[in-house]
Amino acid sequence: LPALANLGAAPSSPSGRPKATSSPPLAGWRLEEKMLGVLAKCLPALANLQAIRLWKVGLTDLTLLSLISILPTCPNLKVLSLEGNPLPERSFYKLIGEECVLAHVSLRNNDIDDEAAALIGQALSSLRSSNKTLVSINLSYNHITDVGAASLANVSPVRWGRAFEGLP
């Protein structure tokens, strides 16, 4: 809760005005449904919000869905980092929908395996979920073997000629 209390508070500039918050640090505390409700009200009010970094916040498949529903309300948000948040149901592929406005997604250190990589590859190559804004996905420090990398490599370069980071 202390991190949330400081979410919108930015250091003051020399003129005494608060600086705009572009990337609030949210690390190491449990992000539960109740907190997501608070974030759903706070984050859209941050006009300069460009990045959200959630490191080891105990994200679950259910809270990921709630977070995904908040993202479209943040018009300037371009970067989402969900590092150290393994999901048992491998739901990270749900981030890659047509309505997604993100340019960069980091999914480092989330125990993503070949099956989850295949789901991400399918989401990227689906005609229905043709994402036009996503530029890169960081998949470093996961459990993706050559099999999972091949699933991602099968994404048509015409459909998604962008960068995958951290593949074998």
Short mmCIF file of N, CA and C in Angstrom, two decimals:
data_model
loop_
_atom_site.label_atom_id
_atom_site.label_comp_id
_atom_site.label_asym_id
_atom_site.label_seq_id
_atom_site.Cartn_x
_atom_site.Cartn_y
_atom_site.Cartn_z
N LEU A 1 0.81 -1.21 0.00
CA LEU A 1 0.00 0.00 0.00
C LEU A 1 0.85 1.27 0.00
N PRO A 2 2.03 1.30 0.67
CA PRO A 2 2.83 2.51 0.61
C PRO A 2 3.23 2.88 -0.82
N ALA A 3 3.54 1.88 -1.65
CA ALA A 3 3.91 2.17 -3.04
C ALA A 3 2.73 2.78 -3.78
N LEU A 4 1.54 2.33 -3.49
CA LEU A 4 0.35 2.85 -4.15
C LEU A 4 0.08 4.29 -3.71
N ALA A 5 0.35 4.59 -2.46
CA ALA A 5 0.13 5.94 -1.96
C ALA A 5 1.02 6.94 -2.69
N ASN A 6 2.19 6.52 -3.14
CA ASN A 6 3.11 7.39 -3.85
C ASN A 6 2.98 7.31 -5.36
N LEU A 7 2.03 6.55 -5.85
CA LEU A 7 1.90 6.30 -7.28
C LEU A 7 1.81 7.58 -8.09
N GLY A 8 0.94 8.49 -7.70
CA GLY A 8 0.77 9.71 -8.46
C GLY A 8 1.68 10.83 -7.99
N ALA A 9 2.37 10.63 -6.89
CA ALA A 9 3.24 11.67 -6.36
C ALA A 9 4.59 11.59 -7.06
N ALA A 10 4.94 12.67 -7.69
CA ALA A 10 6.21 12.73 -8.39
C ALA A 10 7.08 13.77 -7.71
N PRO A 11 8.40 13.65 -7.85
CA PRO A 11 9.27 14.65 -7.25
C PRO A 11 8.96 16.03 -7.81
N SER A 12 9.23 17.05 -7.03
CA SER A 12 8.98 18.41 -7.48
C SER A 12 10.09 18.89 -8.39
N SER A 13 9.73 19.74 -9.31
CA SER A 13 10.70 20.37 -10.19
C SER A 13 11.24 21.60 -9.46
N PRO A 14 12.28 22.25 -10.02
CA PRO A 14 12.81 23.45 -9.36
C PRO A 14 11.75 24.54 -9.17
N SER A 15 10.71 24.56 -10.00
CA SER A 15 9.66 25.57 -9.86
C SER A 15 8.66 25.23 -8.76
N GLY A 16 8.81 24.04 -8.16
CA GLY A 16 7.89 23.63 -7.10
C GLY A 16 6.72 22.82 -7.58
N ARG A 17 6.54 22.73 -8.89
CA ARG A 17 5.45 21.92 -9.46
C ARG A 17 5.84 20.46 -9.47
N PRO A 18 4.89 19.56 -9.26
CA PRO A 18 5.23 18.14 -9.36
C PRO A 18 5.55 17.77 -10.79
N LYS A 19 6.55 16.91 -10.95
CA LYS A 19 6.87 16.40 -12.27
C LYS A 19 5.82 15.36 -12.66
N ALA A 20 5.65 15.15 -13.95
CA ALA A 20 4.68 14.16 -14.43
C ALA A 20 5.21 12.76 -14.19
N THR A 21 4.34 11.87 -13.79
CA THR A 21 4.71 10.48 -13.59
C THR A 21 4.55 9.74 -14.90
N SER A 22 5.65 9.15 -15.38
CA SER A 22 5.54 8.42 -16.64
C SER A 22 5.72 6.92 -16.45
N SER A 23 6.30 6.50 -15.33
CA SER A 23 6.53 5.08 -15.09
C SER A 23 6.57 4.80 -13.60
N PRO A 24 5.43 4.55 -12.98
CA PRO A 24 5.43 4.30 -11.53
C PRO A 24 6.06 2.96 -11.20
N PRO A 25 6.91 2.92 -10.18
CA PRO A 25 7.53 1.66 -9.78
C PRO A 25 6.60 0.85 -8.87
N LEU A 26 6.22 -0.33 -9.29
CA LEU A 26 5.39 -1.21 -8.47
C LEU A 26 6.12 -2.54 -8.39
N ALA A 27 6.83 -2.76 -7.29
CA ALA A 27 7.67 -3.93 -7.19
C ALA A 27 7.56 -4.60 -5.83
N GLY A 28 7.47 -5.92 -5.86
CA GLY A 28 7.59 -6.71 -4.66
C GLY A 28 6.40 -6.74 -3.72
N TRP A 29 5.29 -6.12 -4.04
CA TRP A 29 4.12 -6.23 -3.19
C TRP A 29 3.01 -6.92 -3.94
N ARG A 30 2.13 -7.56 -3.24
CA ARG A 30 1.09 -8.38 -3.84
C ARG A 30 0.00 -7.52 -4.47
N LEU A 31 -0.22 -7.74 -5.76
CA LEU A 31 -1.24 -7.00 -6.50
C LEU A 31 -2.51 -7.85 -6.54
N GLU A 32 -3.46 -7.51 -5.69
CA GLU A 32 -4.70 -8.27 -5.61
C GLU A 32 -5.82 -7.52 -6.31
N GLU A 33 -6.96 -8.17 -6.44
CA GLU A 33 -8.09 -7.61 -7.17
C GLU A 33 -8.51 -6.24 -6.60
N LYS A 34 -8.48 -6.10 -5.29
CA LYS A 34 -8.86 -4.84 -4.66
C LYS A 34 -7.91 -3.71 -5.08
N MET A 35 -6.62 -4.02 -5.13
CA MET A 35 -5.63 -3.02 -5.56
C MET A 35 -5.81 -2.67 -7.03
N LEU A 36 -6.20 -3.64 -7.83
CA LEU A 36 -6.44 -3.37 -9.25
C LEU A 36 -7.61 -2.41 -9.42
N GLY A 37 -8.60 -2.51 -8.54
CA GLY A 37 -9.71 -1.57 -8.56
C GLY A 37 -9.24 -0.15 -8.31
N VAL A 38 -8.30 0.00 -7.38
CA VAL A 38 -7.73 1.32 -7.10
C VAL A 38 -6.91 1.79 -8.30
N LEU A 39 -6.10 0.90 -8.87
CA LEU A 39 -5.30 1.26 -10.05
C LEU A 39 -6.19 1.64 -11.23
N ALA A 40 -7.33 0.98 -11.36
CA ALA A 40 -8.25 1.29 -12.46
C ALA A 40 -8.75 2.73 -12.38
N LYS A 41 -8.78 3.28 -11.17
CA LYS A 41 -9.21 4.67 -11.00
C LYS A 41 -8.02 5.64 -11.09
N CYS A 42 -6.85 5.21 -10.63
CA CYS A 42 -5.68 6.09 -10.59
C CYS A 42 -4.94 6.19 -11.91
N LEU A 43 -4.68 5.07 -12.55
CA LEU A 43 -3.82 5.07 -13.74
C LEU A 43 -4.36 5.91 -14.89
N PRO A 44 -5.65 5.85 -15.23
CA PRO A 44 -6.14 6.70 -16.32
C PRO A 44 -5.98 8.20 -16.05
N ALA A 45 -5.92 8.58 -14.78
CA ALA A 45 -5.77 10.00 -14.43
C ALA A 45 -4.34 10.49 -14.65
N LEU A 46 -3.39 9.57 -14.82
CA LEU A 46 -2.00 9.96 -15.05
C LEU A 46 -1.80 10.17 -16.54
N ALA A 47 -1.98 11.39 -16.99
CA ALA A 47 -1.97 11.71 -18.42
C ALA A 47 -0.65 11.36 -19.10
N ASN A 48 0.46 11.41 -18.38
CA ASN A 48 1.76 11.14 -18.98
C ASN A 48 2.26 9.71 -18.73
N LEU A 49 1.39 8.85 -18.26
CA LEU A 49 1.78 7.48 -17.98
C LEU A 49 2.19 6.78 -19.27
N GLN A 50 3.44 6.37 -19.36
CA GLN A 50 3.96 5.72 -20.55
C GLN A 50 4.35 4.27 -20.31
N ALA A 51 4.64 3.92 -19.05
CA ALA A 51 5.11 2.57 -18.75
C ALA A 51 4.58 2.12 -17.39
N ILE A 52 4.27 0.84 -17.32
CA ILE A 52 3.91 0.21 -16.05
C ILE A 52 4.87 -0.96 -15.88
N ARG A 53 5.54 -1.00 -14.75
CA ARG A 53 6.49 -2.07 -14.46
C ARG A 53 6.05 -2.78 -13.19
N LEU A 54 5.61 -4.02 -13.35
CA LEU A 54 5.14 -4.82 -12.22
C LEU A 54 6.10 -5.99 -12.04
N TRP A 55 6.97 -5.89 -11.06
CA TRP A 55 7.98 -6.88 -10.80
C TRP A 55 7.64 -7.67 -9.54
N LYS A 56 7.47 -8.97 -9.70
CA LYS A 56 7.17 -9.87 -8.57
C LYS A 56 6.03 -9.33 -7.71
N VAL A 57 4.87 -9.13 -8.33
CA VAL A 57 3.71 -8.61 -7.59
C VAL A 57 2.66 -9.70 -7.34
N GLY A 58 3.02 -10.96 -7.57
CA GLY A 58 2.07 -12.04 -7.31
C GLY A 58 0.90 -12.05 -8.27
N LEU A 59 1.13 -11.61 -9.50
CA LEU A 59 0.08 -11.59 -10.51
C LEU A 59 -0.49 -12.99 -10.70
N THR A 60 -1.80 -13.07 -10.87
CA THR A 60 -2.47 -14.34 -11.15
C THR A 60 -3.15 -14.24 -12.51
N ASP A 61 -3.64 -15.35 -13.01
CA ASP A 61 -4.35 -15.33 -14.29
C ASP A 61 -5.56 -14.41 -14.21
N LEU A 62 -6.24 -14.40 -13.08
CA LEU A 62 -7.42 -13.55 -12.90
C LEU A 62 -7.05 -12.08 -12.82
N THR A 63 -5.99 -11.75 -12.06
CA THR A 63 -5.61 -10.35 -11.96
C THR A 63 -5.01 -9.85 -13.28
N LEU A 64 -4.41 -10.74 -14.07
CA LEU A 64 -3.93 -10.33 -15.39
C LEU A 64 -5.10 -9.87 -16.26
N LEU A 65 -6.20 -10.61 -16.22
CA LEU A 65 -7.38 -10.21 -17.00
C LEU A 65 -7.90 -8.84 -16.57
N SER A 66 -7.90 -8.59 -15.27
CA SER A 66 -8.33 -7.28 -14.77
C SER A 66 -7.37 -6.19 -15.24
N LEU A 67 -6.08 -6.47 -15.20
CA LEU A 67 -5.09 -5.51 -15.67
C LEU A 67 -5.27 -5.22 -17.16
N ILE A 68 -5.52 -6.25 -17.94
CA ILE A 68 -5.72 -6.09 -19.38
C ILE A 68 -6.90 -5.16 -19.65
N SER A 69 -7.94 -5.24 -18.82
CA SER A 69 -9.11 -4.38 -19.02
C SER A 69 -8.82 -2.92 -18.68
N ILE A 70 -7.81 -2.67 -17.87
CA ILE A 70 -7.43 -1.30 -17.49
C ILE A 70 -6.58 -0.64 -18.58
N LEU A 71 -5.76 -1.42 -19.27
CA LEU A 71 -4.78 -0.87 -20.21
C LEU A 71 -5.37 0.07 -21.26
N PRO A 72 -6.51 -0.24 -21.88
CA PRO A 72 -7.05 0.67 -22.90
C PRO A 72 -7.46 2.05 -22.35
N THR A 73 -7.61 2.18 -21.04
CA THR A 73 -7.99 3.46 -20.45
C THR A 73 -6.78 4.37 -20.23
N CYS A 74 -5.60 3.89 -20.56
CA CYS A 74 -4.36 4.65 -20.41
C CYS A 74 -3.82 4.95 -21.80
N PRO A 75 -4.26 6.05 -22.43
CA PRO A 75 -3.99 6.30 -23.85
C PRO A 75 -2.52 6.45 -24.23
N ASN A 76 -1.66 6.89 -23.32
CA ASN A 76 -0.25 7.08 -23.65
C ASN A 76 0.64 5.93 -23.21
N LEU A 77 0.05 4.89 -22.67
CA LEU A 77 0.81 3.74 -22.20
C LEU A 77 1.39 2.98 -23.38
N LYS A 78 2.71 2.79 -23.38
CA LYS A 78 3.38 2.09 -24.48
C LYS A 78 4.18 0.88 -24.01
N VAL A 79 4.55 0.84 -22.72
CA VAL A 79 5.43 -0.22 -22.21
C VAL A 79 4.76 -0.90 -21.02
N LEU A 80 4.72 -2.22 -21.06
CA LEU A 80 4.23 -3.01 -19.93
C LEU A 80 5.27 -4.06 -19.61
N SER A 81 5.75 -4.03 -18.38
CA SER A 81 6.74 -4.99 -17.92
C SER A 81 6.12 -5.81 -16.80
N LEU A 82 5.96 -7.09 -17.06
CA LEU A 82 5.41 -8.03 -16.06
C LEU A 82 6.48 -9.08 -15.81
N GLU A 83 7.45 -8.75 -15.01
CA GLU A 83 8.59 -9.63 -14.79
C GLU A 83 8.51 -10.31 -13.43
N GLY A 84 8.86 -11.60 -13.41
CA GLY A 84 8.83 -12.35 -12.16
C GLY A 84 7.43 -12.67 -11.68
N ASN A 85 6.52 -12.88 -12.62
CA ASN A 85 5.12 -13.17 -12.30
C ASN A 85 4.64 -14.40 -13.07
N PRO A 86 5.10 -15.59 -12.70
CA PRO A 86 4.66 -16.79 -13.43
C PRO A 86 3.16 -17.03 -13.27
N LEU A 87 2.53 -17.44 -14.37
CA LEU A 87 1.08 -17.72 -14.36
C LEU A 87 0.85 -19.19 -14.67
N PRO A 88 0.12 -19.90 -13.80
CA PRO A 88 -0.10 -21.34 -14.02
C PRO A 88 -0.90 -21.66 -15.28
N GLU A 89 -1.80 -20.77 -15.68
CA GLU A 89 -2.64 -21.05 -16.85
C GLU A 89 -2.06 -20.48 -18.15
N ARG A 90 -0.83 -19.96 -18.07
CA ARG A 90 -0.13 -19.47 -19.26
C ARG A 90 -0.93 -18.40 -20.02
N SER A 91 -1.47 -17.44 -19.32
CA SER A 91 -2.40 -16.46 -19.90
C SER A 91 -1.76 -15.24 -20.55
N PHE A 92 -0.44 -15.17 -20.59
CA PHE A 92 0.21 -13.97 -21.11
C PHE A 92 -0.19 -13.67 -22.56
N TYR A 93 -0.55 -14.67 -23.31
CA TYR A 93 -0.94 -14.45 -24.71
C TYR A 93 -2.16 -13.53 -24.82
N LYS A 94 -2.94 -13.42 -23.76
CA LYS A 94 -4.14 -12.57 -23.79
C LYS A 94 -3.80 -11.08 -23.85
N LEU A 95 -2.55 -10.74 -23.58
CA LEU A 95 -2.11 -9.35 -23.69
C LEU A 95 -2.06 -8.89 -25.14
N ILE A 96 -1.98 -9.84 -26.07
CA ILE A 96 -1.70 -9.53 -27.47
C ILE A 96 -2.99 -9.56 -28.29
N GLY A 97 -3.89 -8.68 -27.97
CA GLY A 97 -5.14 -8.61 -28.72
C GLY A 97 -5.15 -7.40 -29.63
N GLU A 98 -6.14 -7.34 -30.47
CA GLU A 98 -6.26 -6.22 -31.41
C GLU A 98 -6.42 -4.89 -30.68
N GLU A 99 -7.06 -4.91 -29.50
CA GLU A 99 -7.29 -3.68 -28.74
C GLU A 99 -6.07 -3.22 -27.95
N CYS A 100 -5.02 -4.01 -27.92
CA CYS A 100 -3.81 -3.69 -27.19
C CYS A 100 -3.11 -2.48 -27.81
N VAL A 101 -2.75 -1.50 -26.99
CA VAL A 101 -2.08 -0.30 -27.48
C VAL A 101 -0.59 -0.28 -27.14
N LEU A 102 -0.10 -1.35 -26.57
CA LEU A 102 1.29 -1.41 -26.13
C LEU A 102 2.26 -1.54 -27.30
N ALA A 103 3.43 -0.92 -27.16
CA ALA A 103 4.49 -1.07 -28.15
C ALA A 103 5.52 -2.09 -27.69
N HIS A 104 5.75 -2.17 -26.38
CA HIS A 104 6.78 -3.06 -25.85
C HIS A 104 6.22 -3.81 -24.64
N VAL A 105 6.40 -5.12 -24.63
CA VAL A 105 5.97 -5.97 -23.52
C VAL A 105 7.17 -6.78 -23.06
N SER A 106 7.44 -6.75 -21.76
CA SER A 106 8.52 -7.56 -21.21
C SER A 106 7.91 -8.62 -20.30
N LEU A 107 8.18 -9.87 -20.64
CA LEU A 107 7.68 -11.01 -19.86
C LEU A 107 8.85 -11.84 -19.35
N ARG A 108 9.90 -11.18 -18.94
CA ARG A 108 11.10 -11.86 -18.46
C ARG A 108 10.83 -12.62 -17.16
N ASN A 109 11.48 -13.75 -17.03
CA ASN A 109 11.50 -14.49 -15.77
C ASN A 109 10.10 -14.86 -15.27
N ASN A 110 9.26 -15.39 -16.16
CA ASN A 110 7.89 -15.76 -15.81
C ASN A 110 7.62 -17.26 -15.97
N ASP A 111 8.65 -18.05 -16.05
CA ASP A 111 8.50 -19.51 -16.24
C ASP A 111 7.69 -19.84 -17.49
N ILE A 112 7.79 -19.01 -18.51
CA ILE A 112 7.11 -19.29 -19.77
C ILE A 112 7.80 -20.47 -20.43
N ASP A 113 7.01 -21.48 -20.78
CA ASP A 113 7.56 -22.69 -21.39
C ASP A 113 7.16 -22.75 -22.87
N ASP A 114 7.45 -23.88 -23.50
CA ASP A 114 7.16 -24.03 -24.93
C ASP A 114 5.67 -23.91 -25.23
N GLU A 115 4.84 -24.45 -24.36
CA GLU A 115 3.39 -24.37 -24.58
C GLU A 115 2.91 -22.92 -24.52
N ALA A 116 3.39 -22.16 -23.54
CA ALA A 116 3.01 -20.75 -23.43
C ALA A 116 3.56 -19.96 -24.62
N ALA A 117 4.77 -20.30 -25.07
CA ALA A 117 5.35 -19.64 -26.25
C ALA A 117 4.50 -19.91 -27.49
N ALA A 118 4.00 -21.13 -27.60
CA ALA A 118 3.13 -21.48 -28.73
C ALA A 118 1.84 -20.66 -28.69
N LEU A 119 1.28 -20.46 -27.50
CA LEU A 119 0.07 -19.65 -27.36
C LEU A 119 0.34 -18.19 -27.75
N ILE A 120 1.50 -17.68 -27.37
CA ILE A 120 1.88 -16.32 -27.75
C ILE A 120 2.04 -16.24 -29.26
N GLY A 121 2.70 -17.23 -29.85
CA GLY A 121 2.86 -17.27 -31.30
C GLY A 121 1.53 -17.32 -32.03
N GLN A 122 0.60 -18.12 -31.51
CA GLN A 122 -0.74 -18.20 -32.12
C GLN A 122 -1.46 -16.86 -32.03
N ALA A 123 -1.34 -16.20 -30.88
CA ALA A 123 -2.00 -14.91 -30.71
C ALA A 123 -1.43 -13.87 -31.67
N LEU A 124 -0.13 -13.94 -31.92
CA LEU A 124 0.50 -12.98 -32.83
C LEU A 124 0.13 -13.24 -34.29
N SER A 125 -0.13 -14.50 -34.63
CA SER A 125 -0.39 -14.82 -36.03
C SER A 125 -1.87 -14.93 -36.37
N SER A 126 -2.74 -14.78 -35.38
CA SER A 126 -4.17 -14.88 -35.61
C SER A 126 -4.68 -13.70 -36.43
N LEU A 127 -5.52 -13.99 -37.38
CA LEU A 127 -6.12 -12.92 -38.18
C LEU A 127 -7.05 -12.05 -37.34
N ARG A 128 -7.70 -12.67 -36.34
CA ARG A 128 -8.63 -11.92 -35.49
C ARG A 128 -7.90 -10.94 -34.58
N SER A 129 -6.75 -11.34 -34.06
CA SER A 129 -6.06 -10.49 -33.09
C SER A 129 -4.84 -9.82 -33.71
N SER A 130 -5.00 -9.29 -34.87
CA SER A 130 -3.92 -8.64 -35.58
C SER A 130 -3.52 -7.35 -34.87
N ASN A 131 -2.47 -7.43 -34.05
CA ASN A 131 -2.01 -6.29 -33.28
C ASN A 131 -1.13 -5.41 -34.18
N LYS A 132 -1.43 -4.13 -34.22
CA LYS A 132 -0.71 -3.23 -35.10
C LYS A 132 0.26 -2.31 -34.38
N THR A 133 0.28 -2.34 -33.05
CA THR A 133 1.14 -1.42 -32.30
C THR A 133 2.34 -2.10 -31.65
N LEU A 134 2.26 -3.39 -31.39
CA LEU A 134 3.32 -4.10 -30.68
C LEU A 134 4.59 -4.17 -31.51
N VAL A 135 5.71 -3.73 -30.92
CA VAL A 135 6.99 -3.70 -31.61
C VAL A 135 7.93 -4.79 -31.10
N SER A 136 7.91 -5.04 -29.78
CA SER A 136 8.82 -6.04 -29.23
C SER A 136 8.22 -6.76 -28.04
N ILE A 137 8.69 -8.00 -27.86
CA ILE A 137 8.33 -8.81 -26.70
C ILE A 137 9.63 -9.38 -26.15
N ASN A 138 9.89 -9.14 -24.87
CA ASN A 138 11.09 -9.67 -24.23
C ASN A 138 10.70 -10.94 -23.47
N LEU A 139 11.28 -12.06 -23.88
CA LEU A 139 10.98 -13.35 -23.26
C LEU A 139 12.22 -13.95 -22.60
N SER A 140 13.18 -13.14 -22.22
CA SER A 140 14.42 -13.60 -21.59
C SER A 140 14.15 -14.30 -20.26
N TYR A 141 15.04 -15.18 -19.91
CA TYR A 141 15.02 -15.87 -18.60
C TYR A 141 13.74 -16.66 -18.37
N ASN A 142 13.25 -17.30 -19.40
CA ASN A 142 12.11 -18.20 -19.30
C ASN A 142 12.59 -19.61 -19.64
N HIS A 143 11.68 -20.52 -19.85
CA HIS A 143 12.03 -21.92 -20.12
C HIS A 143 11.62 -22.30 -21.54
N ILE A 144 11.98 -21.46 -22.48
CA ILE A 144 11.63 -21.69 -23.88
C ILE A 144 12.79 -22.42 -24.56
N THR A 145 12.50 -23.59 -25.08
CA THR A 145 13.52 -24.37 -25.80
C THR A 145 13.42 -24.06 -27.29
N ASP A 146 14.15 -24.81 -28.08
CA ASP A 146 14.09 -24.64 -29.53
C ASP A 146 12.67 -24.90 -30.06
N VAL A 147 11.93 -25.77 -29.38
CA VAL A 147 10.55 -26.07 -29.81
C VAL A 147 9.68 -24.82 -29.67
N GLY A 148 9.76 -24.16 -28.52
CA GLY A 148 8.98 -22.94 -28.30
C GLY A 148 9.43 -21.81 -29.22
N ALA A 149 10.75 -21.71 -29.42
CA ALA A 149 11.27 -20.69 -30.32
C ALA A 149 10.77 -20.92 -31.74
N ALA A 150 10.67 -22.19 -32.14
CA ALA A 150 10.15 -22.51 -33.47
C ALA A 150 8.69 -22.09 -33.60
N SER A 151 7.91 -22.26 -32.52
CA SER A 151 6.51 -21.82 -32.53
C SER A 151 6.42 -20.32 -32.76
N LEU A 152 7.32 -19.59 -32.13
CA LEU A 152 7.33 -18.14 -32.30
C LEU A 152 7.87 -17.76 -33.67
N ALA A 153 8.82 -18.53 -34.17
CA ALA A 153 9.40 -18.24 -35.49
C ALA A 153 8.39 -18.48 -36.61
N ASN A 154 7.39 -19.31 -36.35
CA ASN A 154 6.37 -19.58 -37.36
C ASN A 154 5.40 -18.44 -37.56
N VAL A 155 5.51 -17.40 -36.73
CA VAL A 155 4.68 -16.22 -36.92
C VAL A 155 5.13 -15.58 -38.21
N SER A 156 4.19 -15.35 -39.10
CA SER A 156 4.51 -14.79 -40.41
C SER A 156 5.20 -13.44 -40.28
N PRO A 157 6.36 -13.25 -40.91
CA PRO A 157 7.03 -11.96 -40.84
C PRO A 157 6.19 -10.84 -41.47
N VAL A 158 5.33 -11.19 -42.40
CA VAL A 158 4.44 -10.19 -42.99
C VAL A 158 3.43 -9.72 -41.95
N ARG A 159 2.95 -10.65 -41.12
CA ARG A 159 1.97 -10.31 -40.09
C ARG A 159 2.64 -9.64 -38.89
N TRP A 160 3.85 -10.09 -38.55
CA TRP A 160 4.50 -9.56 -37.35
C TRP A 160 6.00 -9.55 -37.55
N GLY A 161 6.52 -8.62 -38.30
CA GLY A 161 7.95 -8.53 -38.58
C GLY A 161 8.67 -7.71 -37.55
N ARG A 162 8.51 -8.05 -36.29
CA ARG A 162 9.10 -7.26 -35.21
C ARG A 162 10.04 -8.12 -34.37
N ALA A 163 10.44 -7.64 -33.22
CA ALA A 163 11.51 -8.27 -32.44
C ALA A 163 11.02 -9.14 -31.29
N PHE A 164 11.62 -10.34 -31.21
CA PHE A 164 11.51 -11.19 -30.03
C PHE A 164 12.87 -11.13 -29.37
N GLU A 165 12.91 -10.85 -28.07
CA GLU A 165 14.18 -10.82 -27.37
C GLU A 165 14.26 -12.00 -26.42
N GLY A 166 15.45 -12.54 -26.28
CA GLY A 166 15.71 -13.57 -25.29
C GLY A 166 15.35 -14.98 -25.70
N LEU A 167 15.34 -15.26 -26.97
CA LEU A 167 15.04 -16.62 -27.44
C LEU A 167 16.33 -17.39 -27.65
N PRO A 168 16.27 -18.74 -27.51
CA PRO A 168 17.48 -19.54 -27.70
C PRO A 168 17.98 -19.47 -29.13
#
